[in-house]
Coordinates of C-alpha atoms and ligand atoms in Angstrom, one line a residue:
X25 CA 0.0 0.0 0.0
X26 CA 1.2 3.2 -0.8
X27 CA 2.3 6.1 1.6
X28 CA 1.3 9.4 1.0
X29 CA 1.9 12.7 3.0
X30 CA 0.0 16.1 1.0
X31 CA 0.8 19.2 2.5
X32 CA -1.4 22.2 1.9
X33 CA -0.1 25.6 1.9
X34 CA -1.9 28.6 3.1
X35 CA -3.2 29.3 -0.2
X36 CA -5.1 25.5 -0.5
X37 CA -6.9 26.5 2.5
X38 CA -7.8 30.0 2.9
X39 CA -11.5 29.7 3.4
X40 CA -14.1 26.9 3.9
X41 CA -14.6 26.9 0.2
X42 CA -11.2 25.6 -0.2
X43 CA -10.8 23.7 2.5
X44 CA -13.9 21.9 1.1
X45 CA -11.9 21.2 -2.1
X46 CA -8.9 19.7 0.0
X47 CA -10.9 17.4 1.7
X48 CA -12.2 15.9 -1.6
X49 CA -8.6 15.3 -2.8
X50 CA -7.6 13.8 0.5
X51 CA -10.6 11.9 0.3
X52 CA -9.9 11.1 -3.7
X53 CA -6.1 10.0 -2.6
X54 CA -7.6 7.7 0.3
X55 CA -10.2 5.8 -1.9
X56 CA -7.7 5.1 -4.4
X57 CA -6.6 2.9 -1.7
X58 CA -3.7 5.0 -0.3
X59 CA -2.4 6.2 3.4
X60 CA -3.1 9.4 3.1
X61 CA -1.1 11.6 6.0
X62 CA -1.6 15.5 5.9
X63 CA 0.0 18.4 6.6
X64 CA -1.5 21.6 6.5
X65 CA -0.8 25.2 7.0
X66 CA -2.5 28.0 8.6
X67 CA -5.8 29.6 6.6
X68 CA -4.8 32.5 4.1
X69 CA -2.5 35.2 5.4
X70 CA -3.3 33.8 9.0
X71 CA 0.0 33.6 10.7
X72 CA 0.5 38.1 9.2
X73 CA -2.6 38.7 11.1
X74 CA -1.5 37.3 14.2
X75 CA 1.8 38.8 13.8
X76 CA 0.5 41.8 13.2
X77 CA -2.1 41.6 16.2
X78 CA 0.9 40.9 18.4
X79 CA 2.6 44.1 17.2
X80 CA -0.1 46.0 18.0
X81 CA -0.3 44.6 21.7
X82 CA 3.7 43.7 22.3
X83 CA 4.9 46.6 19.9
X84 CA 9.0 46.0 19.4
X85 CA 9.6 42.3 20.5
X86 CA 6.9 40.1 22.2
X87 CA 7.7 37.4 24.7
X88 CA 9.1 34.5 22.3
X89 CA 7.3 31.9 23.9
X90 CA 3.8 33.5 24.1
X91 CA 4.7 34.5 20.2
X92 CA 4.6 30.5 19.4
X93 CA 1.8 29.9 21.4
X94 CA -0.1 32.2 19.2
X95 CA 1.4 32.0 16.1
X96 CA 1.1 27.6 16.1
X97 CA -3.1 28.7 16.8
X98 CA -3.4 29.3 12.9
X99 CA -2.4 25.7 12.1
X100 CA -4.5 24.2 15.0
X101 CA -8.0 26.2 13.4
X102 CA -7.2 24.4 10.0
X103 CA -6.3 21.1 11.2
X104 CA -9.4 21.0 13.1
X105 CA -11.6 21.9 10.0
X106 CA -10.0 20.0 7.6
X107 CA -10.9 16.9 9.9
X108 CA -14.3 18.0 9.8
X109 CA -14.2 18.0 6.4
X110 CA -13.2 15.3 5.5
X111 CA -15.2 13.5 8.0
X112 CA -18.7 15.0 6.2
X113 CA -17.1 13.0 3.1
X114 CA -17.3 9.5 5.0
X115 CA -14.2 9.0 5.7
X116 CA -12.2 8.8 9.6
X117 CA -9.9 11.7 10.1
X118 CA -8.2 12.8 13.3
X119 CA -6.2 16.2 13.5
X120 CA -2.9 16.1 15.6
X121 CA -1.0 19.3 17.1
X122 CA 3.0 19.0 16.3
X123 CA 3.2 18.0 19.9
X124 CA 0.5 15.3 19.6
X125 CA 2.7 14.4 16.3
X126 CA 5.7 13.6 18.0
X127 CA 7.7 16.6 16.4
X128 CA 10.3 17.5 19.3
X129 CA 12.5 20.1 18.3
X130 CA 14.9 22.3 20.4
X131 CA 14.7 25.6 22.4
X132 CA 14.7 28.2 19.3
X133 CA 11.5 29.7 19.8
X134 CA 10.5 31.0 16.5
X135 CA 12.9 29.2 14.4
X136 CA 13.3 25.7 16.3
X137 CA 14.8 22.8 14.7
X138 CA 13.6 19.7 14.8
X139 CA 15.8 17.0 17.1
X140 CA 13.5 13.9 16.6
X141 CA 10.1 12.8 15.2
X142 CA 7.8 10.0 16.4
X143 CA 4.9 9.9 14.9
X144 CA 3.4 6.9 16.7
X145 CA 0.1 8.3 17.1
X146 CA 0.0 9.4 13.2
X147 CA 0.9 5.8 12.3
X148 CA -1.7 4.2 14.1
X149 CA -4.3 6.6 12.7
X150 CA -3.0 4.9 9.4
X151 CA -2.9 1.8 10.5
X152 CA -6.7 2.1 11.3
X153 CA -7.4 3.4 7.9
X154 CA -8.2 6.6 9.1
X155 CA -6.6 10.0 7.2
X156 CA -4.1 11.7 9.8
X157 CA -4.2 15.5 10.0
X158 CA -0.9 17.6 11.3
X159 CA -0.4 21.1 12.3
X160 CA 2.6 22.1 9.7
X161 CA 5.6 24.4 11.5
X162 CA 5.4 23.2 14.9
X163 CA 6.7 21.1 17.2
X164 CA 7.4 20.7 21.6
X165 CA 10.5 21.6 22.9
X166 CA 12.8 19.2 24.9
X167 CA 11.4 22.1 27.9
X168 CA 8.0 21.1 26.6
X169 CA 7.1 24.1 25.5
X170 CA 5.0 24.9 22.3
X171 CA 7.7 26.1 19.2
X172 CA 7.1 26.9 15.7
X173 CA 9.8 26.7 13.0
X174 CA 10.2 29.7 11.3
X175 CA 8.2 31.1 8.3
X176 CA 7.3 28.6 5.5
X177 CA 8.0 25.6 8.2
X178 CA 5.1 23.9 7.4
X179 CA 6.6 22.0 4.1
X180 CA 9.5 21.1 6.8
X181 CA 7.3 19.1 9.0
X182 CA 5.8 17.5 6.0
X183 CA 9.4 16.4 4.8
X184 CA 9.9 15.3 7.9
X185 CA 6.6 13.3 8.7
X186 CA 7.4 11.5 4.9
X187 CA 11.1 10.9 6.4
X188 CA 9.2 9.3 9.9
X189 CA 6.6 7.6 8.1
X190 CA 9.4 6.4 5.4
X191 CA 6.4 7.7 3.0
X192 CA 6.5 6.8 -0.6
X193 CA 5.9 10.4 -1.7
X194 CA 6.1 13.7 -0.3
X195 CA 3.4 15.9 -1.9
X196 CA 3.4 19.7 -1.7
X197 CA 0.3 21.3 -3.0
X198 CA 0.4 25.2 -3.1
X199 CA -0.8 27.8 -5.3
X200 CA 1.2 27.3 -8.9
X201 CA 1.6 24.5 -10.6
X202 CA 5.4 23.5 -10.1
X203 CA 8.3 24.6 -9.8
X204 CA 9.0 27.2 -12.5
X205 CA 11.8 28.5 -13.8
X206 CA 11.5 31.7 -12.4
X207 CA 8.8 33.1 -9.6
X208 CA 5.8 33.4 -12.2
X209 CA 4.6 36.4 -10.2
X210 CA 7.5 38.5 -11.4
X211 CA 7.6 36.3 -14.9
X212 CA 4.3 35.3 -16.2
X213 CA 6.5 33.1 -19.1
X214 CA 7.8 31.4 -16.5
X215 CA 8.4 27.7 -17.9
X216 CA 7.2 24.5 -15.8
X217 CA 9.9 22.7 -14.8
X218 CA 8.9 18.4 -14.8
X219 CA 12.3 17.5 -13.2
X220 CA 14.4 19.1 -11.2
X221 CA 17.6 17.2 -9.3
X222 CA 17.4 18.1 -5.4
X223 CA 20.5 20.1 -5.5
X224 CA 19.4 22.1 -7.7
X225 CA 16.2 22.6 -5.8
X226 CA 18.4 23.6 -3.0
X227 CA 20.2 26.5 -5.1
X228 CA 16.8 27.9 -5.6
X229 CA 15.3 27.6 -2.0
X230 CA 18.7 29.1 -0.5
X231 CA 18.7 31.9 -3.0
X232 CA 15.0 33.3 -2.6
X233 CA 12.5 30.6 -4.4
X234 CA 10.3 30.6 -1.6
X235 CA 8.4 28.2 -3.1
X236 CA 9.7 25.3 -0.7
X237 CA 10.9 26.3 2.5
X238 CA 14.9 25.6 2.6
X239 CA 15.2 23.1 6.0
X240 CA 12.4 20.8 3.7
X241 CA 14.8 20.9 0.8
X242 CA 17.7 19.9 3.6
X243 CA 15.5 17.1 5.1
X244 CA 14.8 15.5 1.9
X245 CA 18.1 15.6 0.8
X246 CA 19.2 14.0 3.8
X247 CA 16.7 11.6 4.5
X248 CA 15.9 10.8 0.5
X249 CA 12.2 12.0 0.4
X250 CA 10.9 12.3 -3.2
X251 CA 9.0 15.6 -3.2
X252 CA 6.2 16.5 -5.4
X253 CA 5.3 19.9 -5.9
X254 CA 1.7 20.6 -7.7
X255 CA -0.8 22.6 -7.5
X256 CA -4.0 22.4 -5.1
X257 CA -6.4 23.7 -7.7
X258 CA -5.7 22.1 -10.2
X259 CA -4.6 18.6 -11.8
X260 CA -1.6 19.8 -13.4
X261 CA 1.4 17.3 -13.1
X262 CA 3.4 19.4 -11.5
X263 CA 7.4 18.9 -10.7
X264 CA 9.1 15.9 -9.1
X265 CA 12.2 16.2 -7.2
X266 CA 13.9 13.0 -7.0
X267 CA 17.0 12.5 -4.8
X268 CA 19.8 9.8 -5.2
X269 CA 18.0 8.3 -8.2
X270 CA 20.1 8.1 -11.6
X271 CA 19.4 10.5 -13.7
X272 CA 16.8 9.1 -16.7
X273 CA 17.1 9.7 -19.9
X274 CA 14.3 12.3 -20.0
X275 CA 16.3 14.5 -17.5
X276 CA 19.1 14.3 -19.5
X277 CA 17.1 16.5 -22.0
X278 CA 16.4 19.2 -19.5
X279 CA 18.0 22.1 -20.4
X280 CA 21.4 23.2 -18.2
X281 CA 19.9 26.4 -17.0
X282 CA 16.9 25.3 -14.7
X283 CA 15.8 28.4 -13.4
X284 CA 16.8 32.0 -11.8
X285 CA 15.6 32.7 -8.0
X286 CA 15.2 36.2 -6.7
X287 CA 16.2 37.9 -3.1
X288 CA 14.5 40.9 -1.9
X289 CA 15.1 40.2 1.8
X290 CA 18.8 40.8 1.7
X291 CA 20.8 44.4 3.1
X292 CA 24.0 45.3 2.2
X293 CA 27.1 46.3 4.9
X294 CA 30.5 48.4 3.9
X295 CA 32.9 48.5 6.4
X296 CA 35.0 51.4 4.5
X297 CA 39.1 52.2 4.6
X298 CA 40.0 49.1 6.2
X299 CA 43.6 49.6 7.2
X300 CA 45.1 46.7 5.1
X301 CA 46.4 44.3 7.0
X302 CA 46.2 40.4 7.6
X303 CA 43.3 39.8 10.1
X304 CA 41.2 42.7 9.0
X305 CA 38.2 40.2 7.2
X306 CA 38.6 38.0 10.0
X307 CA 38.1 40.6 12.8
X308 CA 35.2 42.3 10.5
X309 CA 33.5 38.7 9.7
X310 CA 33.9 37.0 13.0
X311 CA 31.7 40.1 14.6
X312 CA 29.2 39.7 12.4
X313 CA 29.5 36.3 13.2
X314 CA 29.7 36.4 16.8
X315 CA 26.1 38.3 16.8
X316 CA 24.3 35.8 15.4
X317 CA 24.2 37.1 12.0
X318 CA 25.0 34.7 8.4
X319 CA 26.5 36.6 5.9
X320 CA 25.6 35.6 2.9
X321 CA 28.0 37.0 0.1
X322 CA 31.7 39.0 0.3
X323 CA 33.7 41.2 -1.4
X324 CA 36.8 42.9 -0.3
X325 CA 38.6 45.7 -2.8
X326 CA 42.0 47.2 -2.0
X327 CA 41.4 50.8 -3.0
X328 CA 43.9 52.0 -6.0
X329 CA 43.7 55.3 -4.5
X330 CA 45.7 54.6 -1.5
X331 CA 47.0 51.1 -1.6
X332 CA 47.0 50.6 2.9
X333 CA 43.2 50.4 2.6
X334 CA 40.1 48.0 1.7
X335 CA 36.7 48.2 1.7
X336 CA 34.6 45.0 2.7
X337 CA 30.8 44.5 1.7
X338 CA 29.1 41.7 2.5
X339 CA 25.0 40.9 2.5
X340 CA 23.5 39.8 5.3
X341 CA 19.7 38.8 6.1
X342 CA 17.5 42.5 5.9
X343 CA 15.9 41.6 9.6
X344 CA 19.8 41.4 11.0
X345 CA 20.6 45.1 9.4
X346 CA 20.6 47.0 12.9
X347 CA 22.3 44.2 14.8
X348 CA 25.0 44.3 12.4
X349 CA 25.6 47.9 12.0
X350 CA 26.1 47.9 15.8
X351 CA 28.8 45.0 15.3
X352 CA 30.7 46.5 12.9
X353 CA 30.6 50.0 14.1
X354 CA 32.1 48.7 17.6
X355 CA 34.9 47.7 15.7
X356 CA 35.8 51.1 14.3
X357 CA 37.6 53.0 16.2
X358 CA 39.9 49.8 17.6
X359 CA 40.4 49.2 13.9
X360 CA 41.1 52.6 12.5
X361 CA 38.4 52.3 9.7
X362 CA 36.6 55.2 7.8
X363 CA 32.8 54.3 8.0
X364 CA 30.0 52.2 8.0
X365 CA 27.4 52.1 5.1
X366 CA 24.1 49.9 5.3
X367 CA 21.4 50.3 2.3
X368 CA 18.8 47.7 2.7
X369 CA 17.7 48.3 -1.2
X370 CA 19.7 45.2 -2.6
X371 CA 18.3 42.2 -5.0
X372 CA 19.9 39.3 -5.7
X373 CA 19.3 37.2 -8.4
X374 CA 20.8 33.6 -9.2
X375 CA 21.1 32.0 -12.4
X376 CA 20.7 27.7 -11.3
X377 CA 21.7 24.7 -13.6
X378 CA 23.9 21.7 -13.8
X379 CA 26.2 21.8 -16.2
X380 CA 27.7 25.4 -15.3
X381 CA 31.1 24.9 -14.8
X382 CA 31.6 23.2 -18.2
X383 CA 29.9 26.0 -19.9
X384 CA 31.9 29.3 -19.5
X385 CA 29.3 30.8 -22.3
X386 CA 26.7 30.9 -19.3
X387 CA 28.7 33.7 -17.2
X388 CA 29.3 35.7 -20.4
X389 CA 25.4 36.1 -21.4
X390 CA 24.1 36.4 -17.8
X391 CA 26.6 39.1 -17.8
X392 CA 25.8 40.6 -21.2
X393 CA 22.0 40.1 -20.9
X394 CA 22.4 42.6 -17.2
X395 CA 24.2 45.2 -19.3
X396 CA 21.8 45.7 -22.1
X397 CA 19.2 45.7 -19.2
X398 CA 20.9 48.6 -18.3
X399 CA 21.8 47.1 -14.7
X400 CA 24.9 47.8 -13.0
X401 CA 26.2 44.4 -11.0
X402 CA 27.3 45.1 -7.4
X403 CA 28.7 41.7 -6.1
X404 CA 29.1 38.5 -7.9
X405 CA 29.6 35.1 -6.6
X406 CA 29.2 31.2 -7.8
X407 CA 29.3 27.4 -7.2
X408 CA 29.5 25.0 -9.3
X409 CA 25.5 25.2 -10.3
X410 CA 25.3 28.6 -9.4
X411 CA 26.1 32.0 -10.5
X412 CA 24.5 35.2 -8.3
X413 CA 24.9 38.9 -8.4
X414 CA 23.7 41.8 -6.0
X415 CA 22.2 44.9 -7.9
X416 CA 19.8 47.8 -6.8
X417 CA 16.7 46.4 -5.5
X418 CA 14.8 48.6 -8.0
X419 CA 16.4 46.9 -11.1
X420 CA 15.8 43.6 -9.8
X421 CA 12.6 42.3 -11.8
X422 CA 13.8 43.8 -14.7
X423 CA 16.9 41.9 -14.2
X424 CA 14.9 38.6 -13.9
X425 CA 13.1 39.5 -17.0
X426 CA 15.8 39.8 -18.9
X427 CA 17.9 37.0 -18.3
X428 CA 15.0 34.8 -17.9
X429 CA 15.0 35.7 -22.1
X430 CA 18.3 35.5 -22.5
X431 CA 18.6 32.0 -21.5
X432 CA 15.4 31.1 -24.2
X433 CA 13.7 30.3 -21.0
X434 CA 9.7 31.9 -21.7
X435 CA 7.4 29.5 -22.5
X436 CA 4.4 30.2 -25.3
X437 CA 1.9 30.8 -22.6
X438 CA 1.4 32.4 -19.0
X439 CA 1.4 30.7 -15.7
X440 CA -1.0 30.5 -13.5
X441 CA -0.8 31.9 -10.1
X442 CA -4.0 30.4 -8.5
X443 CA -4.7 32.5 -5.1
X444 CA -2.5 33.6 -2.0
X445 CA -0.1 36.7 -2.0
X446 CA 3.3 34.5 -2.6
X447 CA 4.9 35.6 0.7
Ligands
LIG523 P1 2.2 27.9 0.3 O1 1.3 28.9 1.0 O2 1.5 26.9 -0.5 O3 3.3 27.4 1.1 P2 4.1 29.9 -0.8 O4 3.5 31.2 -1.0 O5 5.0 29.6 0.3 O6 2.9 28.8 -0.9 O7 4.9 29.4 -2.2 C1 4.3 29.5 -3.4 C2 4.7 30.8 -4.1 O8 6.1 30.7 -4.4 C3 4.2 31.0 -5.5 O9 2.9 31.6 -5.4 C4 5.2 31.8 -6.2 O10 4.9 33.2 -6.2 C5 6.5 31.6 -5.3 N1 7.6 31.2 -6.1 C6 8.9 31.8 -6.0 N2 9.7 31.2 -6.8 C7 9.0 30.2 -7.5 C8 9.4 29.3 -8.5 N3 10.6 29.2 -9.0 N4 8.4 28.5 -9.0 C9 7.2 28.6 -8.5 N5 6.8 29.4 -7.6 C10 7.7 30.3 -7.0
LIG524 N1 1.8 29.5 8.6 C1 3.3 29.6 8.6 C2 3.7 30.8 7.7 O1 2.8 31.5 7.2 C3 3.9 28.3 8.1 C4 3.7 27.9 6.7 O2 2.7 28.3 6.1 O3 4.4 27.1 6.2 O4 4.8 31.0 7.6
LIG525 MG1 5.2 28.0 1.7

C-alpha cells in the first residue's frame, strides 16, 4: 500500500470553500486505496494577522514563547476543520497538534529545529485506515514548551513526517503548478519545470525561491524524500524532485539552466578604509558572526587610491541590518576604519543549472544580458550550479526579466498563479 503525505499551503486553504476542495482530494487520494497523512498550514495570510495583532499589543519584540503559542493557533484552526471536512465526506480523520505528532525540536522559539520525530500516534491513525491530519511548522521543545519553525516551516514538518513515516511520496500542493523556472509572479512566461535534481532545488530555495521552505529541501536531501510539488487547484502534473536516483534519460534533456531565483530580503554592509592588514576580514566577519548574524556574500577591494586600505561588503539577512551595523561599528575605532554604510535596497538574483562549470558561455550572457538591461552588478559570486549577483533592488525584476530571455527560458503561454499573496 502506498504512503502518502499532502501538504497544503496557506493558499489551498484559505476559506471553507477551499478547505472543502482539499478534503475531496484527501478523500480522492484515500479511496484510491492510499495512506493518506496530511499536513497543512494556517488559513490564508493567518500567521500576518496574528503577527500583526501581536505588534499591536507587544509593539517592538513580544515574549518568544507566548509568540509560538499564538502563532502555532493558525495551524490548529485548519487542522481542526480540515478533519471535519473530510469526515462529512465518509471517511475517519483525526487532526494532531505537532506535539501530539511527535515533532520534538529544540529551544529556538520562533525558528526551532527539529531534534526527533515520532509519529506513533499518526501511524496508528493509518494503521486504522483513518486519514491523519498535522499542524505544519510546529513542534514541543525538549522544555515542553509549544515552538514553531520559522516562516514557510510547514513543508518542513511534512518532509519530515514523509522521512518518519518512510512515506512513498512527499506531496506539496500550493498555489502554482510546479516549480518554474522563475517566480511566475515577477515572470508570467515562466516555464514548468517536470524534473528538477534536489541540489538544484536547493540553489533555488537558499537563494530566494520561496516556493519550498529551505530546511524541507535539507530534510529530503538528507533523508531521500521524493518531493512533489503541484498545484492544489488544479490537476496539473506538477514537478518531481527526485533525490539519489540516476538521472533518466528524459532529464538528460532538461536544459542546463533550470531556473533564476530572486532575493529581496537581503541588506548590504561596507565597512569602509579598512587599514590593510592580515586579520582585517577576519576581525570584520567574525563580529558579524559572533552576533548571530549569516553573511551571505563577500567582497573585499584594495582601494587603487591609496593602496593601505580596503573596503569590505558583504550581505547579510534584511531583519539582521541593525544588529550588524552595531557590530561592525564597535569595531571602528579599535580598527582605524573610515565608516560604515548599510542600504537595505539590494536584490539578488541567481542564475541555477547543472552543467555550469563546463559551460563558461553561461557567465558571459548572464553578464551581457544585465548590461543591455541597463543594470549595474554590485557583487558576484558562484558554485558549481550557481552563478549570483547583487544589484539595486529597483532593477531587480527587470533583471529577472531579462535574463530569464536571455537563457530562451519563456514558454508560449502564461502561468497561472491560483490564489495567496506569494509571501
Ligand atoms: P504555500 O502557501 O502553498 O506554502 P508559498 O507562498 O510559500 O505557498 O509558495 C508559493 C509561491 O512561491 C508561489 O505563489 C510563487 O509566487 C512563489 N515562487 C517563488 N519562486 C518560484 C518558482 N521558481 N516557481 C514557482 N513558484 C515560485
Ligand atoms: N503558517 C506559517 C507561515 O505562514 C507556516 C507555513 O505556512 O508554512 O509562515
Ligand atoms: Mg510556503
Amino acid at each position: 500500500m502506498t504512503l502518502l503525505v499532502m501538504k497544503f499551503g496557506g493558499s489551498s486553504v484559505a476559506d471553507a470553500e477551499a478547505m472543502r476542495r482539499v478534503a475531496d482530494r484527501v478523500v480522492a487520494a484515500h479511496r484510491a486505496g492510499n495512506q493518506v497523512a496530511v499536513v497543512v498550514s494556517a488559513m490564508g495570510d493567518t500567521t500576518d494577522e496574528l503577527l500583526d495583532l501581536a505588534a499591536q499589543i507587544a509593539p517592538g519584540t513580544p515574549p518568544e514563547r507566548e509568540m509560538d503559542m499564538l502563532l502555532s493557533a493558525g495551524e490548529r484552526i485548519s487542522m481542526a476543520l480540515l478533519a471535519m471536512a473530510i469526515q462529512r465526506l465518509g471517511v475517519p480523520a483525526k487532526s494532531f497538534t505537532g506535539a501530539q505528532a511527535g515533532m520534538r525540536t529544540d529551544t529556538a522559539h520562533g525558528r526551532a529545529r527539529l531534534l526527533d520525530v515520532q509519529p506513533q500516534r499518526v501511524r496508528a491513525t493509518l494503521d486504522e485506515g483513518a486519514v491523519a491530519i498535522v499542524a505544519g511548522f510546529q513542534g514541543v521543545s525538549v522544555d515542553d514548551d509549544v515552538t514553531t519553525l520559522g516562516r514557510g516551516g510547514s513543508d518542513t514538518t511534512a518532509v519530515a513526517l514523509a522521512a518518519a513515516l518512510e512515506a512513498d511520496v512527499c506531496e506539496i500542493y500550493t498555489d502554482v503548478d510546479g516549480l518554474y523556472s522563475a517566480d511566475p509572479r515577477i515572470v508570467p512566461t515562466a516555464r514548468r519545470v517536470t524534473r528538477l535534481t534536489i541540489e538544484e532545488t536547493l540553489e533555488m530555495a537558499a537563494h530566494g525561491a520561496k516556493i519550498l521552505h529551505l530546511r524541507a529541501v535539507e530534510y529530503a536531501r538528507r533523508f531521500h524524500v521524493p518531493l512533489h510539488v503541484r498545484s492544489s487547484f488544479s490537476d496539473q502534473e506538477g514537478t518531481w524532485i527526485l533525490v539519489g536516483r540516476p538521472l533518466t534519460e528524459d532529464t538528460m534533456e532538461e536544459p542546463i539552466i533550470s531556473g533564476i531565483a530572486h532575493d529581496t530580503s537581503l541588506g548590504k554592509v561596507t565597512a569602509v578604509g579598512i587599514p590593510d592588514r592580515p586579520g582585517a576580514a577576519a576581525a570584520v566577519v567574525g563580529a558579524v558572526s559572533k552576533a548571530g548574524v549569516s553573511i551571505d556574500m563577500i567582497v573585499q577591494n584594495v582601494s587603487t587610491s591609496d593602496a593601505h586600505t580596503s573596503d569590505i561588503s558583504f550581505t547579510i539577512p534584511e531583519a539582521d541590518g541593525t544588529t550588524t551595523v552595531a557590530a561592525v561599528r564597535a569595531l571602528q575605532e579599535q580598527m582605524g576604519f573610515a565608516d560604515v554604510l548599510y542600504t537595505s535596497h539590494v536584490g539578488k538574483l541567481s542564475l541555477v543549472g547543472a552543467g555550469m562549470r563546463s559551460n563558461p558561455s553561461v557567465a558571459s550572457r548572464l553578464f551581457q544580458s544585465l548590461a543591455d538591461a541597463g543594470v549595474n552588478i554590485e557583487m558576484i559570486s558562484t558554485s558549481e550550479i550557481r552563478i549570483s549577483v547583487i544589484c539595486d533592488q529597483a532593477d531587480l525584476t527587470e533583471a529577472v526579466r531579462a535574463v530569464h530571455s536571455a537563457f530562451g527560458l519563456d514558454a508560449d503561454e502564461e502561468a497561472v498563479v491560483y490564489g495567496g499573496t506569494g509571501r
